[in-house]
Amino acid sequence: MEACRSVGLLWRLCNLLMAAFFGLAAAVQVNDPDAGLWVVVYLVPAALTLLVVLNPLVTENFFWRSLCDLHSAGCIIGTISLAYSLFAYTQGNILHEEEGRELFGLVIITTWMSLCRSSAKNPLGGIHLTAAILVALFPFVSWLYIYMNKEMRESWPEHCKTVI
């Protein structure tokens, strides 16, 4: 029983980390030329994930699942569009491109929403919980890498250099 409680607590902690990430990702969009779009793209999963922190069983709710599915579908369409554009026209490291970072944001959202959605059907643990921990840590490790990589920051557009 104690192991089950620990797994549930770890799942909630992962969701709290992801809600914080999505909230921070929305906040740094303030001076982006298309900020309105990206703030919504990140605030929707922030809200959905925060609801999972408060009540993990919310993933069984019809409204929660419908909003999750709709948002994930939009993110998948955006991922395909950005991936096509990046792979067709980018010559260097895609993380040096703003669209590349946007692409990874959409992939993180889609992956996390998929993990949350499947948590209603599958008991947490094993591979599911390991994936959740890795996905929850990935954005923060990526931000740290990007922040410490001076060469990458120099290639950013001006509106990205003035955030945080």
Short mmCIF file of C-alpha atoms in Angstrom, two decimals, residues 13-140:
data_model
loop_
_atom_site.label_atom_id
_atom_site.label_comp_id
_atom_site.label_asym_id
_atom_site.label_seq_id
_atom_site.Cartn_x
_atom_site.Cartn_y
_atom_site.Cartn_z
CA LEU A 13 4.92 15.69 -8.46
CA CYS A 14 5.66 15.06 -12.16
CA ASN A 15 2.38 16.78 -13.04
CA LEU A 16 3.27 19.72 -10.80
CA LEU A 17 6.64 20.06 -12.58
CA MET A 18 4.94 19.96 -15.97
CA ALA A 19 2.27 22.46 -14.93
CA ALA A 20 5.09 24.77 -13.82
CA PHE A 21 6.95 24.22 -17.11
CA PHE A 22 3.86 24.92 -19.21
CA GLY A 23 3.11 28.03 -17.14
CA LEU A 24 6.69 29.29 -17.50
CA ALA A 25 6.65 28.52 -21.22
CA ALA A 26 3.49 30.63 -21.55
CA ALA A 27 5.06 33.46 -19.53
CA VAL A 28 8.16 33.73 -21.73
CA GLN A 29 6.00 34.27 -24.81
CA VAL A 30 5.21 37.87 -23.80
CA ASN A 31 7.39 39.53 -26.43
CA ASP A 32 7.04 36.92 -29.16
CA PRO A 33 5.43 38.24 -32.38
CA ASP A 34 2.72 35.55 -32.16
CA ALA A 35 2.48 35.51 -28.36
CA GLY A 36 -1.31 35.12 -28.22
CA LEU A 37 -1.20 31.78 -29.99
CA TRP A 38 1.69 30.37 -27.94
CA VAL A 39 0.34 31.54 -24.59
CA VAL A 40 -2.86 29.58 -25.27
CA VAL A 41 -0.87 26.60 -26.60
CA TYR A 42 0.97 26.40 -23.25
CA LEU A 43 -1.76 27.53 -20.82
CA VAL A 44 -4.24 24.84 -21.86
CA PRO A 45 -1.92 21.95 -20.88
CA ALA A 46 -0.83 23.93 -17.80
CA ALA A 47 -4.46 24.04 -16.64
CA LEU A 48 -5.19 20.42 -17.58
CA THR A 49 -2.03 19.23 -15.83
CA LEU A 50 -2.75 21.30 -12.73
CA LEU A 51 -6.14 19.60 -12.54
CA VAL A 52 -4.35 16.23 -12.55
CA VAL A 53 -2.19 17.44 -9.64
CA LEU A 54 -5.33 18.29 -7.67
CA ASN A 55 -7.23 15.14 -8.63
CA PRO A 56 -5.52 12.43 -10.73
CA LEU A 57 -8.91 10.85 -11.49
CA VAL A 58 -9.94 13.96 -13.45
CA THR A 59 -8.44 12.24 -16.50
CA GLU A 60 -11.56 10.06 -16.56
CA ASN A 61 -13.80 13.14 -16.91
CA PHE A 62 -15.42 13.58 -20.34
CA PHE A 63 -14.78 17.34 -20.50
CA TRP A 64 -11.12 16.93 -19.46
CA ARG A 65 -10.55 14.16 -22.01
CA SER A 66 -12.31 16.08 -24.79
CA LEU A 67 -10.27 19.25 -24.20
CA CYS A 68 -7.10 17.15 -23.96
CA ASP A 69 -7.89 15.36 -27.24
CA LEU A 70 -8.79 18.58 -29.06
CA HIS A 71 -5.66 20.37 -27.87
CA SER A 72 -3.45 17.37 -28.66
CA ALA A 73 -4.90 17.17 -32.19
CA GLY A 74 -4.05 20.84 -32.74
CA CYS A 75 -0.54 20.27 -31.40
CA ILE A 76 -0.05 17.28 -33.69
CA ILE A 77 -1.10 19.36 -36.72
CA GLY A 78 1.28 22.13 -35.60
CA THR A 79 4.07 19.58 -35.09
CA ILE A 80 3.66 18.18 -38.59
CA SER A 81 3.57 21.65 -40.12
CA LEU A 82 6.64 22.90 -38.23
CA ALA A 83 8.55 19.66 -38.82
CA TYR A 84 7.94 19.85 -42.56
CA SER A 85 9.02 23.48 -42.69
CA LEU A 86 12.11 22.90 -40.57
CA PHE A 87 13.33 19.80 -42.35
CA ALA A 88 12.68 21.35 -45.78
CA TYR A 89 14.38 24.71 -45.14
CA THR A 90 16.71 24.50 -42.12
CA GLN A 91 20.37 23.86 -42.80
CA GLY A 92 21.80 23.78 -39.27
CA ASN A 93 20.74 22.64 -35.83
CA ILE A 94 16.96 22.98 -35.55
CA LEU A 95 17.28 24.05 -31.90
CA HIS A 96 19.01 27.20 -33.16
CA GLU A 97 15.78 28.09 -34.95
CA GLU A 98 12.79 29.54 -33.12
CA GLU A 99 10.53 27.15 -35.01
CA GLY A 100 12.67 24.24 -33.81
CA ARG A 101 12.12 25.20 -30.19
CA GLU A 102 8.40 25.65 -30.92
CA LEU A 103 8.36 22.17 -32.48
CA PHE A 104 9.91 20.62 -29.37
CA GLY A 105 7.38 22.48 -27.22
CA LEU A 106 4.53 20.93 -29.20
CA VAL A 107 6.10 17.48 -28.95
CA ILE A 108 6.45 17.86 -25.17
CA ILE A 109 2.80 18.97 -24.87
CA THR A 110 1.54 16.08 -27.00
CA THR A 111 3.65 13.53 -25.15
CA TRP A 112 2.60 14.79 -21.71
CA MET A 113 -1.08 14.97 -22.59
CA SER A 114 -0.86 11.42 -23.90
CA LEU A 115 0.72 10.24 -20.64
CA CYS A 116 -1.96 12.01 -18.61
CA ARG A 117 -4.77 10.67 -20.76
CA SER A 118 -3.52 7.09 -20.55
CA SER A 119 -3.11 7.32 -16.76
CA ALA A 120 -6.88 6.88 -16.35
CA LYS A 121 -6.79 3.43 -17.96
CA ASN A 122 -3.40 2.10 -16.96
CA PRO A 123 -2.14 1.82 -13.42
CA LEU A 124 0.85 4.05 -12.85
CA GLY A 125 4.16 2.36 -12.43
CA GLY A 126 6.89 0.71 -14.40
CA ILE A 127 7.45 2.12 -17.86
CA HIS A 128 4.61 4.66 -17.60
CA LEU A 129 6.01 6.28 -14.46
CA THR A 130 9.59 6.14 -15.78
CA ALA A 131 8.46 7.88 -18.98
CA ALA A 132 6.62 10.50 -16.92
CA ILE A 133 9.72 11.25 -14.85
CA LEU A 134 11.93 11.52 -17.94
CA VAL A 135 9.46 13.73 -19.81
CA ALA A 136 8.96 15.94 -16.72
CA LEU A 137 12.72 16.49 -16.37
CA PHE A 138 13.44 16.95 -20.10
CA PRO A 139 12.14 20.55 -20.49
CA PHE A 140 14.11 21.77 -17.49
#
